[in-house]
Short mmCIF file of C-alpha atoms and ligand atoms in Angstrom, two decimals:
data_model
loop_
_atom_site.label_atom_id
_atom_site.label_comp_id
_atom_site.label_asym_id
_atom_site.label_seq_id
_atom_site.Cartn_x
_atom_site.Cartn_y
_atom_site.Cartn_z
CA UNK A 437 -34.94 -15.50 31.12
CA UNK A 438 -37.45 -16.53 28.65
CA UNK A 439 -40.25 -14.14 27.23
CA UNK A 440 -43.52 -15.53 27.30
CA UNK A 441 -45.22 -16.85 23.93
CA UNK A 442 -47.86 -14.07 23.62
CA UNK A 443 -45.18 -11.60 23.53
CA UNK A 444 -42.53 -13.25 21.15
CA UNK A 445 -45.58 -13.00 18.95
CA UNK A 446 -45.84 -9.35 19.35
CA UNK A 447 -43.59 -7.44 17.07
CA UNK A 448 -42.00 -3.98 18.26
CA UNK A 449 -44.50 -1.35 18.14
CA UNK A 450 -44.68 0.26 15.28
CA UNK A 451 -43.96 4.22 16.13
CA UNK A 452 -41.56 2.99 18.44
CA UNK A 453 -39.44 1.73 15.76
CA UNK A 454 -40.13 4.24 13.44
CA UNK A 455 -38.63 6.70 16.51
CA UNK A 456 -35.42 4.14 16.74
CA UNK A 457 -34.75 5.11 12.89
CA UNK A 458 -35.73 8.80 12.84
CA UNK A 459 -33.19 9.08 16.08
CA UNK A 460 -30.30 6.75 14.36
CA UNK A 461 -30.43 9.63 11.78
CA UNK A 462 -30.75 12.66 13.73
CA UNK A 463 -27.69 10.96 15.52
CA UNK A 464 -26.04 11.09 12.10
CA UNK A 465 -26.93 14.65 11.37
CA UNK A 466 -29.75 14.27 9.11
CA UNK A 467 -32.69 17.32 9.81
CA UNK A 468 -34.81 14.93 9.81
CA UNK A 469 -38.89 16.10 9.18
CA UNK A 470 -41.10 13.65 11.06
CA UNK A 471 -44.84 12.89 9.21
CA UNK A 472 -44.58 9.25 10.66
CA UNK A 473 -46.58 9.44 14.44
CA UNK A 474 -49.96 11.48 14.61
CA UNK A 475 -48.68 13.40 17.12
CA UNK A 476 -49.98 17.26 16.60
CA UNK A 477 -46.93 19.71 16.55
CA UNK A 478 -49.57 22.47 17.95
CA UNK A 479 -49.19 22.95 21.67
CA UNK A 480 -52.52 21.78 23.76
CA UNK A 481 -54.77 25.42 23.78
CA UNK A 482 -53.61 27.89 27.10
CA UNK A 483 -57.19 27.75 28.19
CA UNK A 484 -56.96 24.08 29.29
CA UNK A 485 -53.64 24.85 30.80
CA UNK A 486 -54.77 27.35 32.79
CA UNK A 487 -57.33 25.08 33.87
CA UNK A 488 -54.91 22.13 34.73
CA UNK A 489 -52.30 24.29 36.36
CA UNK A 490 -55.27 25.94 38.36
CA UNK A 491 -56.19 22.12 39.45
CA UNK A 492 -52.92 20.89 40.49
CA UNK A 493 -53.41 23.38 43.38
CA UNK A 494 -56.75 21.11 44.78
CA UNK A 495 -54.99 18.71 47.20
CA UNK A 496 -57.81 16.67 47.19
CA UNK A 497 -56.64 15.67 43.64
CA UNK A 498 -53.50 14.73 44.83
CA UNK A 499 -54.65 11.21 46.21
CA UNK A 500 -56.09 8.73 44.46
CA UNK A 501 -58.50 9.43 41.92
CA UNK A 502 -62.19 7.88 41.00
CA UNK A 503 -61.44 4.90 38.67
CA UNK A 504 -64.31 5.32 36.46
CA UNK A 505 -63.76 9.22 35.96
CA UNK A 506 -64.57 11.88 38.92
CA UNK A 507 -68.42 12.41 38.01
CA UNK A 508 -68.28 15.71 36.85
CA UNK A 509 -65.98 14.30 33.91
CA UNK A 510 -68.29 11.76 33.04
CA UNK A 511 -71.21 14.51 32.78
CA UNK A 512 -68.93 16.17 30.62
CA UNK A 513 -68.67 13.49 28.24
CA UNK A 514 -72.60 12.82 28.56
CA UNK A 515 -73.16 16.29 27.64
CA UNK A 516 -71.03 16.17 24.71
CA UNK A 517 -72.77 13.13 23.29
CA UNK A 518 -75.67 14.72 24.00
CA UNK A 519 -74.92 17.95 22.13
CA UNK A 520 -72.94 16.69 19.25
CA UNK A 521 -74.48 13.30 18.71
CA UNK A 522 -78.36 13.64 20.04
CA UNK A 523 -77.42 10.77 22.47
CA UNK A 524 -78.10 10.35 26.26
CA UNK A 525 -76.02 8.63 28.18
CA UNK A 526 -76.18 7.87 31.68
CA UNK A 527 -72.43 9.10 33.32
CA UNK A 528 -73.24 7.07 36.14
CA UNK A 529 -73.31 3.44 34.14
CA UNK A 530 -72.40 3.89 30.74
CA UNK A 531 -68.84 6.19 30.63
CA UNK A 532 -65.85 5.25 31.91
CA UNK A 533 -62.51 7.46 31.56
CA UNK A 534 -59.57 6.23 30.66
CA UNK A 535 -55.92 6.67 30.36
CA UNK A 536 -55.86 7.74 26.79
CA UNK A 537 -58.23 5.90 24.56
CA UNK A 538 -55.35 3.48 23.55
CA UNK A 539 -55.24 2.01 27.50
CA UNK A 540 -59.04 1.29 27.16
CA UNK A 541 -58.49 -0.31 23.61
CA UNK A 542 -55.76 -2.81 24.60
CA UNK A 543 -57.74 -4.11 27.95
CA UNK A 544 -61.56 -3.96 26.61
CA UNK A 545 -60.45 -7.54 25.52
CA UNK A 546 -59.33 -8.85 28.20
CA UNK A 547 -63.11 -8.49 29.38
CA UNK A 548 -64.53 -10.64 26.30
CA UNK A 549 -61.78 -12.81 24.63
CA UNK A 550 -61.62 -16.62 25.70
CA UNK A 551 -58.57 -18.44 24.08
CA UNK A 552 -59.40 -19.43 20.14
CA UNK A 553 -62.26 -16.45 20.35
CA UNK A 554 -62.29 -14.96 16.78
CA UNK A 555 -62.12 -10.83 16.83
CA UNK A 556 -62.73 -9.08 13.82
CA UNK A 557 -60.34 -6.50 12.93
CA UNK A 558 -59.70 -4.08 9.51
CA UNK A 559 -56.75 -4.05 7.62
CA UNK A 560 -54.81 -1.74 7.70
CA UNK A 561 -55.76 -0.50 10.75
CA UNK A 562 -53.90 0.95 14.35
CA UNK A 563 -52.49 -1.91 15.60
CA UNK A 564 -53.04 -2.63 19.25
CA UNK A 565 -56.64 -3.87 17.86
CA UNK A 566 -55.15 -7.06 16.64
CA UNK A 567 -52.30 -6.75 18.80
CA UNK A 568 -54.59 -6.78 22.43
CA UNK A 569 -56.20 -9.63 21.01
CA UNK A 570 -53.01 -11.60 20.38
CA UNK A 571 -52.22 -10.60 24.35
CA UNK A 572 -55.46 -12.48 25.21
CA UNK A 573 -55.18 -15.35 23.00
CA UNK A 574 -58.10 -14.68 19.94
CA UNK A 575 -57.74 -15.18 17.04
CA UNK A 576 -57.66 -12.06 14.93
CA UNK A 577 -59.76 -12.37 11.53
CA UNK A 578 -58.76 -9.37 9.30
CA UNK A 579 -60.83 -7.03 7.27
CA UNK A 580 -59.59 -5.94 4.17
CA UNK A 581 -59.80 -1.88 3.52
CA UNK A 582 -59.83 -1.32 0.31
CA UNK A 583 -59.47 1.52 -2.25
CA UNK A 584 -62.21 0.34 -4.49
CA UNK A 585 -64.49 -0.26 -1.36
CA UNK A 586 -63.36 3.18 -0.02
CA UNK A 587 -61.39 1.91 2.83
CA UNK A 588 -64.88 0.28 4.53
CA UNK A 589 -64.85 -3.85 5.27
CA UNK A 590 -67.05 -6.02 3.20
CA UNK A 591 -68.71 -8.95 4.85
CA UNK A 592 -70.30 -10.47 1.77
CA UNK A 593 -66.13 -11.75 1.49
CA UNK A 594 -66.36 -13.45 5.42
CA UNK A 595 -67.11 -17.11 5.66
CA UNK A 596 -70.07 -17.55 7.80
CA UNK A 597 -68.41 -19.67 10.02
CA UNK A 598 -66.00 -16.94 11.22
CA UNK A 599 -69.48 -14.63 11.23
CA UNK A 600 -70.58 -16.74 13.65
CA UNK A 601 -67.47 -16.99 15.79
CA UNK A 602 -66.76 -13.68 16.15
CA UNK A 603 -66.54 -12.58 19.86
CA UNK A 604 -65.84 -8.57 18.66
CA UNK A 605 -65.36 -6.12 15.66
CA UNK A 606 -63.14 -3.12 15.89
CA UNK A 607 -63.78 -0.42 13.23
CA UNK A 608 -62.84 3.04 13.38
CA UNK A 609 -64.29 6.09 11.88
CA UNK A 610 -62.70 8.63 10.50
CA UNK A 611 -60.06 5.70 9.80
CA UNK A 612 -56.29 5.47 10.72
CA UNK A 613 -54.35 5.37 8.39
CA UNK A 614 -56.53 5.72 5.27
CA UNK A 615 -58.73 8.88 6.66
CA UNK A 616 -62.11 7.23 5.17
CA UNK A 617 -65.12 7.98 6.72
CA UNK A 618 -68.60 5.65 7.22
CA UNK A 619 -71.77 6.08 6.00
CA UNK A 620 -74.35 5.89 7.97
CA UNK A 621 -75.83 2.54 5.83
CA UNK A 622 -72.25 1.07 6.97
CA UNK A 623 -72.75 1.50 10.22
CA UNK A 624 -76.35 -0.03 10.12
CA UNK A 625 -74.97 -2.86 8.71
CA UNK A 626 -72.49 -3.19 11.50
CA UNK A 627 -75.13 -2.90 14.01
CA UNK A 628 -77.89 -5.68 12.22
CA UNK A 629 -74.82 -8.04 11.75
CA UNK A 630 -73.96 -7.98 15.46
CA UNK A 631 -77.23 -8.50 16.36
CA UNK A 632 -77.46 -11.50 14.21
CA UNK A 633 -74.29 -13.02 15.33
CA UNK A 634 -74.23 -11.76 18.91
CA UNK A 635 -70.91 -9.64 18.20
CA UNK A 636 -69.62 -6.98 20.32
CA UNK A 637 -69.01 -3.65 18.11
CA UNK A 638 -66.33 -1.99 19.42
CA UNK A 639 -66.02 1.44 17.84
CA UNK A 640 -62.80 3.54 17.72
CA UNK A 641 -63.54 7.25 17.57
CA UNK A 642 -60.50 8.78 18.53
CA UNK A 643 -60.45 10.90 14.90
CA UNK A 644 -64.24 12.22 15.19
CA UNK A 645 -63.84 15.57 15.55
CA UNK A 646 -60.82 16.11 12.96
CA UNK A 647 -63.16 16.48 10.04
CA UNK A 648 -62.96 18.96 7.03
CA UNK A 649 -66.83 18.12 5.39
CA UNK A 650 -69.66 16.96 7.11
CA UNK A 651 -69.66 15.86 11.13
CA UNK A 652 -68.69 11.81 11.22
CA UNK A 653 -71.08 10.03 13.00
CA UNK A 654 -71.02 8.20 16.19
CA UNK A 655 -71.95 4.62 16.59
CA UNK A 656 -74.81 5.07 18.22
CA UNK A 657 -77.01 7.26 15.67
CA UNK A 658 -77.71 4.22 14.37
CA UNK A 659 -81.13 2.50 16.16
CA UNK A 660 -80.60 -0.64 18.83
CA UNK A 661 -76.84 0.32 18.70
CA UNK A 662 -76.64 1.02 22.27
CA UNK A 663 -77.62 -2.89 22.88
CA UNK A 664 -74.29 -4.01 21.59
CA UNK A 665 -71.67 -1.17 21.17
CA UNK A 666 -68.97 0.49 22.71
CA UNK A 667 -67.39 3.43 21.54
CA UNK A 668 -63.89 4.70 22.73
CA UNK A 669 -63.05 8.58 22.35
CA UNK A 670 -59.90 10.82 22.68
CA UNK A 671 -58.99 13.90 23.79
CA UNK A 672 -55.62 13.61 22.22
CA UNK A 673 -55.66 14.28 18.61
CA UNK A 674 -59.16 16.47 19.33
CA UNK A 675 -57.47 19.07 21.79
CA UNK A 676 -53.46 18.15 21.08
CA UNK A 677 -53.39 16.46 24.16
CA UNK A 678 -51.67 13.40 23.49
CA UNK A 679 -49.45 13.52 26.23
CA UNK A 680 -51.86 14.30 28.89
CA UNK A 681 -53.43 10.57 28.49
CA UNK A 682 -57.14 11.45 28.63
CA UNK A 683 -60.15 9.82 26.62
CA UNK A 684 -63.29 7.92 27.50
CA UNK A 685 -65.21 4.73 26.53
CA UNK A 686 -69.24 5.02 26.26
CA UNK A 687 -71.98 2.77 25.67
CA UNK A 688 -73.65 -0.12 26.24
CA UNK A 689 -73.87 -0.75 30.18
CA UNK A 690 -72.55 -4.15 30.83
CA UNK A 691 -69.87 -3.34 28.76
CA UNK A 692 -68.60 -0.23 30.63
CA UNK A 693 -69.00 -2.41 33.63
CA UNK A 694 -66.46 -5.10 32.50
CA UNK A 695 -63.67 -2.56 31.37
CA UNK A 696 -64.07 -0.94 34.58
CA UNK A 697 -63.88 -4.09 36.56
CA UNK A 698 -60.57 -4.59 34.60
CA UNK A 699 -59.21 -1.81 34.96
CA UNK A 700 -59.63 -1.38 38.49
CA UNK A 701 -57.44 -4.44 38.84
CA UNK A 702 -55.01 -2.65 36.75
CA UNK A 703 -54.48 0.63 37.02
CA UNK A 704 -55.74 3.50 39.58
CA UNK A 705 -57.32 6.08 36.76
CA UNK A 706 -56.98 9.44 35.73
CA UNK A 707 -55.06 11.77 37.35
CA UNK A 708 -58.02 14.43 38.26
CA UNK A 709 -56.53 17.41 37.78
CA UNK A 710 -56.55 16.86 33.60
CA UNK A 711 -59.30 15.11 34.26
CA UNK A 712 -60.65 18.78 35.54
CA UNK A 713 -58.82 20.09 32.66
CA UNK A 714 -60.45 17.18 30.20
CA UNK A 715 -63.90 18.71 31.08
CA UNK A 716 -63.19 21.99 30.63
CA UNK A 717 -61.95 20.94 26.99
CA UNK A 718 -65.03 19.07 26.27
CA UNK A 719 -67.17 21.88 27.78
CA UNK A 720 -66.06 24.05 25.32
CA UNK A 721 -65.13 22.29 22.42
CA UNK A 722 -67.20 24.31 19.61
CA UNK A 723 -65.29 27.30 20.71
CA UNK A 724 -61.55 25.52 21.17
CA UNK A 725 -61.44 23.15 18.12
CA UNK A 726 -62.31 24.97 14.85
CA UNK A 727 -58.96 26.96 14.79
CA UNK A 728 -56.96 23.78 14.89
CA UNK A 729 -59.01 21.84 12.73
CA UNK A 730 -58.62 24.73 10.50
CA UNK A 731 -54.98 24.50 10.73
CA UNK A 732 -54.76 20.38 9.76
CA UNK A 733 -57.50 21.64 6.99
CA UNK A 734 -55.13 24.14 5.50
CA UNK A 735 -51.89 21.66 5.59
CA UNK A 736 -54.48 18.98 3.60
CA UNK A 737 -55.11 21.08 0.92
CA UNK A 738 -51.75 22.22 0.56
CA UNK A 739 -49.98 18.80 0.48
CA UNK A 740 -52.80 17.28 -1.71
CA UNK A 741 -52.31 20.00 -4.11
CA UNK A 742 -48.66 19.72 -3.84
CA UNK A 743 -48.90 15.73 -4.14
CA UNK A 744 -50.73 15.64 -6.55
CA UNK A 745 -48.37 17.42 -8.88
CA UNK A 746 -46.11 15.00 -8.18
CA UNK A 747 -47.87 12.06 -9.28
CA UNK A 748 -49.03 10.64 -5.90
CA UNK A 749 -51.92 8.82 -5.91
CA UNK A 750 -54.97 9.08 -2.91
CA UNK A 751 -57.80 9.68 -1.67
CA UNK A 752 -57.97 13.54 -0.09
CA UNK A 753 -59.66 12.75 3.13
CA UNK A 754 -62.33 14.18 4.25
CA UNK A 755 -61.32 13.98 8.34
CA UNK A 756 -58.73 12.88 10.40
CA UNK A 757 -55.03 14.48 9.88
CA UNK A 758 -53.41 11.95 7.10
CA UNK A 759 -53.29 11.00 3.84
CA UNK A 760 -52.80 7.71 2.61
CA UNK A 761 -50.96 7.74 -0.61
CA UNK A 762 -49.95 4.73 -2.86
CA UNK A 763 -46.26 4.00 -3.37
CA UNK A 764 -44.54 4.02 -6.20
CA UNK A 765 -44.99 0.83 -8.49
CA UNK A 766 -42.19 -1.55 -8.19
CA UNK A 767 -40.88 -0.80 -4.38
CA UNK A 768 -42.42 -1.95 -1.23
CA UNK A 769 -43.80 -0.08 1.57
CA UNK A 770 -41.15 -0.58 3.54
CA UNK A 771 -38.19 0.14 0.94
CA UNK A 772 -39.97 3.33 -0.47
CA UNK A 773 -40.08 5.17 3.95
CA UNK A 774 -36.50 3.62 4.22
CA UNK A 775 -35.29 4.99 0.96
CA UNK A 776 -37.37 8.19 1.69
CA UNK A 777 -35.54 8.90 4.81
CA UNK A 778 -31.93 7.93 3.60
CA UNK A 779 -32.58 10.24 0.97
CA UNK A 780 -34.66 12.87 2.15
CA UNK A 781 -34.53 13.00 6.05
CA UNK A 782 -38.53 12.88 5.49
CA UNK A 783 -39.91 9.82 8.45
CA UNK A 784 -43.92 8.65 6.66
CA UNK A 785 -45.01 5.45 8.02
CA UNK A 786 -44.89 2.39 5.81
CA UNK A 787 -48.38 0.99 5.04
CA UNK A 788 -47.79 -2.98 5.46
CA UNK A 789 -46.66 -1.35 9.44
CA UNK A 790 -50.47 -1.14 9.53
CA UNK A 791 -50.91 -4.67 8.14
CA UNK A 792 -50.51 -6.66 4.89
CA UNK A 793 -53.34 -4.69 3.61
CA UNK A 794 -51.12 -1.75 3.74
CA UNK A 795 -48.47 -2.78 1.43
CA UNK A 796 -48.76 -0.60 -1.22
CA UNK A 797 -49.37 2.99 0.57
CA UNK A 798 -47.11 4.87 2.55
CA UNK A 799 -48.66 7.36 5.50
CA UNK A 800 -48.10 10.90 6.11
CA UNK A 801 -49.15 12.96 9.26
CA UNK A 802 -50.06 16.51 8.74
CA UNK A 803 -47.86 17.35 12.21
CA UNK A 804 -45.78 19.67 11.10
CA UNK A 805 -46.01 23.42 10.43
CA UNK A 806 -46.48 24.87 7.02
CA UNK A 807 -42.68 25.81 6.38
CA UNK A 808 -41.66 22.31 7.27
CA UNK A 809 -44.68 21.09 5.21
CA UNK A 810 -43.20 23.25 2.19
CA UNK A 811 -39.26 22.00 2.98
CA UNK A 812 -40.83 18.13 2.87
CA UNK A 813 -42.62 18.68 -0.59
CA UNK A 814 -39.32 20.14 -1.83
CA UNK A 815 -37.31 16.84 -0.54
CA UNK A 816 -39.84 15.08 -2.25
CA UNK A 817 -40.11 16.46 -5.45
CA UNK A 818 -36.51 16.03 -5.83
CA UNK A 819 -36.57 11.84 -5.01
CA UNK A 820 -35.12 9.74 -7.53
CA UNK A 821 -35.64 6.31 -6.74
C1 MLT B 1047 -50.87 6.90 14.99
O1 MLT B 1047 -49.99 7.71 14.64
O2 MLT B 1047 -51.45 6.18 14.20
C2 MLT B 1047 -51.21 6.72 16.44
O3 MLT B 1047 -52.09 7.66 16.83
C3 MLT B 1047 -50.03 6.64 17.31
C4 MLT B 1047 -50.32 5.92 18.58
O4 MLT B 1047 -51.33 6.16 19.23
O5 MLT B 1047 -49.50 5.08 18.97
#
């Protein structure tokens, strides 16, 4: 049995090797304190429980559901566009749920990218961007993020010729793995330079409600945005839902269209009952988030403080839950998380795992409580390399 080409080019996902380590040393004995996956240790609020287990008892549910969304979860994401972001959207044509916005980012391409298609993607960044255009034959064209640009592209460094090939650009704010946010003059220049070069902006929102200073924006504050953009949200890291598999893509019409006419050939949508249970989240999200942003708020400050004493070097973000610290000089990315969880037990994600841009910073996820926050600083501050 052979493996086909496109996936002998795809290397092992990257939390799913981290997990094969952290479990070869729990194996051993090692308590082992996991920062690698952002995967919130705080259960998904009762309320939307209550509301799911109420659902499973609709048998209608229990066939097949819509495959864009039941309509009363796509009003629920309209209205919370509406409310947050100033933004109508019509649920009918321009929101699509999906199976966790991670199923919506690997197929979107699939819709767009002809073999040799160029697809613009930042560096470091969450990796099924490049990674679903490798699975459809593009070519991915990678964005530096850099500290001294504060983690945002710069296109004055892009040969026109790839400007003008470009099929799509994914960029994501709040931003995996550094926890950068956008400007709105970013954005605008996102939006003009699509327009010029006939781009599709694909915008990756799944940290826009984990924020600590002002609200991020959406995509489509910015004017004529709606012409070329989609935007994909989550309900995972919002609510702590990332097992449920629940999120939604909005935006430009056309483009809805063509993810739903691929996934309909793929998969059979949401199940409705969290779907039911999705709403209800959404519906009440200024009353069900603040508490747990409040809790990721409160581990940021104390491991930044606590870093910082140490001698780490970053950038305290101002959303999402991680920080994105430099290594040590004179040990690699990948050396300093091995080393770290030899040593320590401690699993942080090695930067160059989000692309050679990340060589150089290691990642920790504020998903742990605060007296395994406390025990991981101690591990730390005793490392000898
Ligand atoms: C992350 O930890 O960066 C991701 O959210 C994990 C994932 O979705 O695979």
């Amino acid at each position: 049995m052979e493996l086909s080409e496109r996936l002998k080019k795809i290397p092992p996902y990257l939390f799913v090797e981290l997990d094969r380590l952290k479990n070869e040393k729990m194996k051993e004995g090692v308590d082992v304190i996991d920062l690698g996956i952002g995967d919130p240790d705080i259960p998904t609020p009762k309320e939307i429980i209550e509301v799911a287990k109420k659902a499973l008892e609709n048998s209608l549910y229990h066939r097949y559901p819509s495959n864009i969304g039941s309509f009363f979860f796509r009003k629920a994401c309209a209205n919370y566009m509406k409310k947050r972001f100033g933004i109508s959207f019509d649920p009918e044509s321009e929101i699509i749920a999906l199976i966790g916005s991670k199923e919506g980012i690997a197929h979107f391409p699939i819709a767009f990218v002809n073999p040799g298609d160029i697809v613009l993607s930042p560096d470091p960044s969450y990796p099924v961007y490049h990674l679903s255009t490798i699975f459809n034959h593009g070519i991915p064209y990678y964005l530096p993020l850099t500290w001294e640009n504060d983690f945002l592209p710069d296109f004055t460094k892009v040969p026109t010729n790839v400007l003008q090939k470009t099929k799509i650009i994914w960029i994501n704010y709040p931003n995996n793995p550094t926890g950068a946010i956008s400007k709105k003059d970013f954005f605008e220049e996102v939006i003009k330079l699509a327009k010029k070069y006939n781009w599709i902006v694909a915008h990756d929102a799944a940290y826009i409600e984990i924020y600590y200073e002002d609200p991020p924006l959406s995509i489509f504050e910015i004017d004529g945005a709606k012409d070329v953009a989609i935007e994909f949200h989550s309900l995972s890291k919002t609510f702590c839902m990332t097992g449920w598999r629940i999120g939604f893509a909005v935006g430009n019409s056309f483009l809805i269209s063509a993810l739903a006419k691929v996934k309909s050939n793929i998969d059979s949508g949401v199940f409705t009952a969290i779907q039911e249970a999705g709403a209800y989240a959404l519906n009440n999200l200024e009353k069900i988030v603040p508490p747990l942003v409040n809790t990721f708020k409160k581990r940021r400050d104390f491991l930044a403080e606590e870093l910082r004493k140490l001698g780490y070097q970053f950038k305290k973000p101002f959303a999402t839950f991680y920080l994105w610290i430099k290594t040590p000089e004179g040990i690699s990315s990948q050396q300093f998380c091995e080393k770290l969880l030899k040593i320590t037990g401690l699993v942080v994600t090695p930067g160059i795992g989000f692309g050679k841009a990340g060589e150089g910073y290691f990642r920790i996820a504020l998903t742990v409580d605060d007296q395994k926050l406390k025990e991981a600083v101690k591990r730390l501050s005793t490392l000898r390399l």
